[in-house]
Each structure stands twice: as structure tokens, then as C-alpha cells.
């Protein structure tokens, strides 16, 4: 394996500087993950490899963003398989710290407050989740910041997030803009299985019947997307009814929102033809798994 594994921030800094110097590189990309990697993460890593001289992936299951201790314990840990996948994609460096390395003083007293966007959709059923996620993202972005590699200019610094977690992506973009982090956030489109299901580390907990039922989410989103592309009224109600007709799936929300503020765009959902830019977002549960998915609308 050519890929290197480091577990401390000091090793990460030293190794990424060494790699940048060795490659005469001028850019570094970071992909923050919690491991249990699938093809969606591989796509993030691949994009980081293509766009940067040095590509780093972090693997850290962040206790701060889990509500229930049982969810944290149940989160799959698959480091060896993760390393093999990242090695195959061409990632240079994996940063997999212990909790003690990231939170040496225990739970941080000072955290990122994710603000009003975090209170809705996913945040409504997971209080504190986005404060915890943004706090660790802020730390990881600092850990992964490349130093000067011999030249006068600092290397370009990019970080990669999946569009699947649309609310997380919007919040990370907002944090980076509002707090002037020296990093460019790159959004990478959702990767789906051939039948349309958005890939997720939690899909492994679906039974065969639940997995089949879960396909109704991407089907309903496709309905909305087709109507948007045809400049028709979105008729969200009928798409909602389709999801609700599936007995193994319990719908939480299905909305059409502004992609930046995540506020609902109610007028586009009824009688008027759809125009403009929006995001259709959906969340539901199937068995033990919370499913989220979305599709950008652009007309
Ligand atoms: O999307 C995730 O996997 C996590 O929320 C992240 C961004 C790695 C922070 O822990």
C-alpha cells in the first residue's frame, strides 16, 4: 500500500508538508469522513486526488455530533477496508485520530454555533447535531491546513463534502464564508446505486424489503425533478402521497427549499410553473435507518 496512515495532528502537518515538497506541489485537498466508506466517499476522494497535488482523507467518528450513545457505538468502524478503498483511489494520506487527539481537554467548552439553518430539517430531530458537526469540521479544516512548502505562496487548500448531506454542506459553506476560513469548499454530487438509492454508510442496516421500499425516495425526487425540468408546477403533494403510500417508509419531511437558506419555496410547489433554482429535500425512516436524499432543481 502506498497510502500513509497518521494519527496525530503533528504527524499530519509534517507528512503533508513532506509530500507537498517531494511532489513540488501547490495544492492540498481534504476529505473529512467518519469512515465506513462506500462509493460516495470514493467519489469525494477521487475528486480530491484529481484536483490536488496532495489528497488527505480524515476518518474520525465524532462523538459530538451523535445524540444517543447507542448510535455512536453502533456506527460501523471498518478502518482496514477504508484504507484499501482510499489506496485504490490514489489518496496520499489518511488522518485517523483517536478522540483524545481531537478533544484533548474532553468535551470542548467553546463550540461552533451553527445558527438558525441548523434548527430545521435534520436539525429538528437531532438537536445539537450540527453544532457538533461544524465544531469538528472546523477542527479538521485547521488540522489539514497546508503550510508553505518551500515557495512564497501558500498551497491552495480545498475541502470536499457530499451533496447528499445538503444541510451540512450549506452550513459548512456558511461557516467558511462567515468566519473567513482559508479553504475552498467543493460540493460533490450524490452517488446512487444502479436502482437509484443514494449511497450511505447506514444502508447496510436495511433489510432487503426495507431497501426495496426505500427506493420510493429517489423515485419521488425524480418526479419533482422531471416536472421542474419541464417548467411544470411541482405538485409536491402528489409526490408526498407516493412516499406515504409505501408502508415500510415513514416520511419525516419532503420540501422544496432555497439551496442556501434552506427556507421552503412554497409558491413553486403549487399551481405556478417552476422556474429558478431550488433543492428538493426528503427524509424518512425505513426500519432502523434514517434516509435522507435530495435533488437540485434548476430551470
Ligand atoms: O459527513 C460526515 O461524515 C461528518 O458529518 C463529517 C463531515 C465528517 C464531520 O464529522
CSV table of N, CA and C and ligand atoms in Angstrom, one decimal, residues 32-34 62 65 136-137 161 165 168, ligand 1:
chain,number,residue,atom,x,y,z
A,32,UNK,N,-13.1,15.2,4.8
A,32,UNK,CA,-13.5,14.7,6.1
A,32,UNK,C,-14.5,13.6,6.0
A,33,UNK,N,-14.3,12.5,6.7
A,33,UNK,CA,-15.3,11.4,6.7
A,33,UNK,C,-15.3,10.8,8.2
A,34,UNK,N,-16.3,10.0,8.3
A,34,UNK,CA,-16.4,9.2,9.6
A,34,UNK,C,-16.1,7.7,9.3
A,62,UNK,N,-17.1,11.3,15.1
A,62,UNK,CA,-17.1,12.4,16.0
A,62,UNK,C,-18.2,12.3,17.1
A,65,UNK,N,-21.3,14.9,17.5
A,65,UNK,CA,-22.5,15.1,16.6
A,65,UNK,C,-23.5,13.9,16.7
A,136,UNK,N,-16.4,19.9,14.7
A,136,UNK,CA,-15.3,19.0,14.3
A,136,UNK,C,-14.8,19.4,12.9
A,137,UNK,N,-15.7,19.8,12.0
A,137,UNK,CA,-15.2,20.2,10.7
A,137,UNK,C,-14.3,21.4,10.8
A,161,UNK,N,-17.1,17.9,0.3
A,161,UNK,CA,-18.3,17.5,1.0
A,161,UNK,C,-19.3,17.0,0.0
A,165,UNK,N,-25.6,15.2,2.0
A,165,UNK,CA,-25.9,15.9,3.3
A,165,UNK,C,-26.0,17.4,3.0
A,168,UNK,N,-25.8,19.9,5.9
A,168,UNK,CA,-24.4,20.0,6.4
A,168,UNK,C,-23.5,20.8,5.4
B,1,LIG,O1,-20.5,13.9,6.9
B,1,LIG,C1,-19.8,13.3,7.7
B,1,LIG,O2,-19.3,12.2,7.6
B,1,LIG,C2,-19.5,14.0,9.0
B,1,LIG,O3,-20.6,14.8,9.4
B,1,LIG,C3,-18.2,14.9,9.0
B,1,LIG,C4,-18.3,16.0,7.9
B,1,LIG,C5,-17.0,14.0,8.6
B,1,LIG,C6,-17.9,15.5,10.3
B,1,LIG,O4,-17.8,14.6,11.3
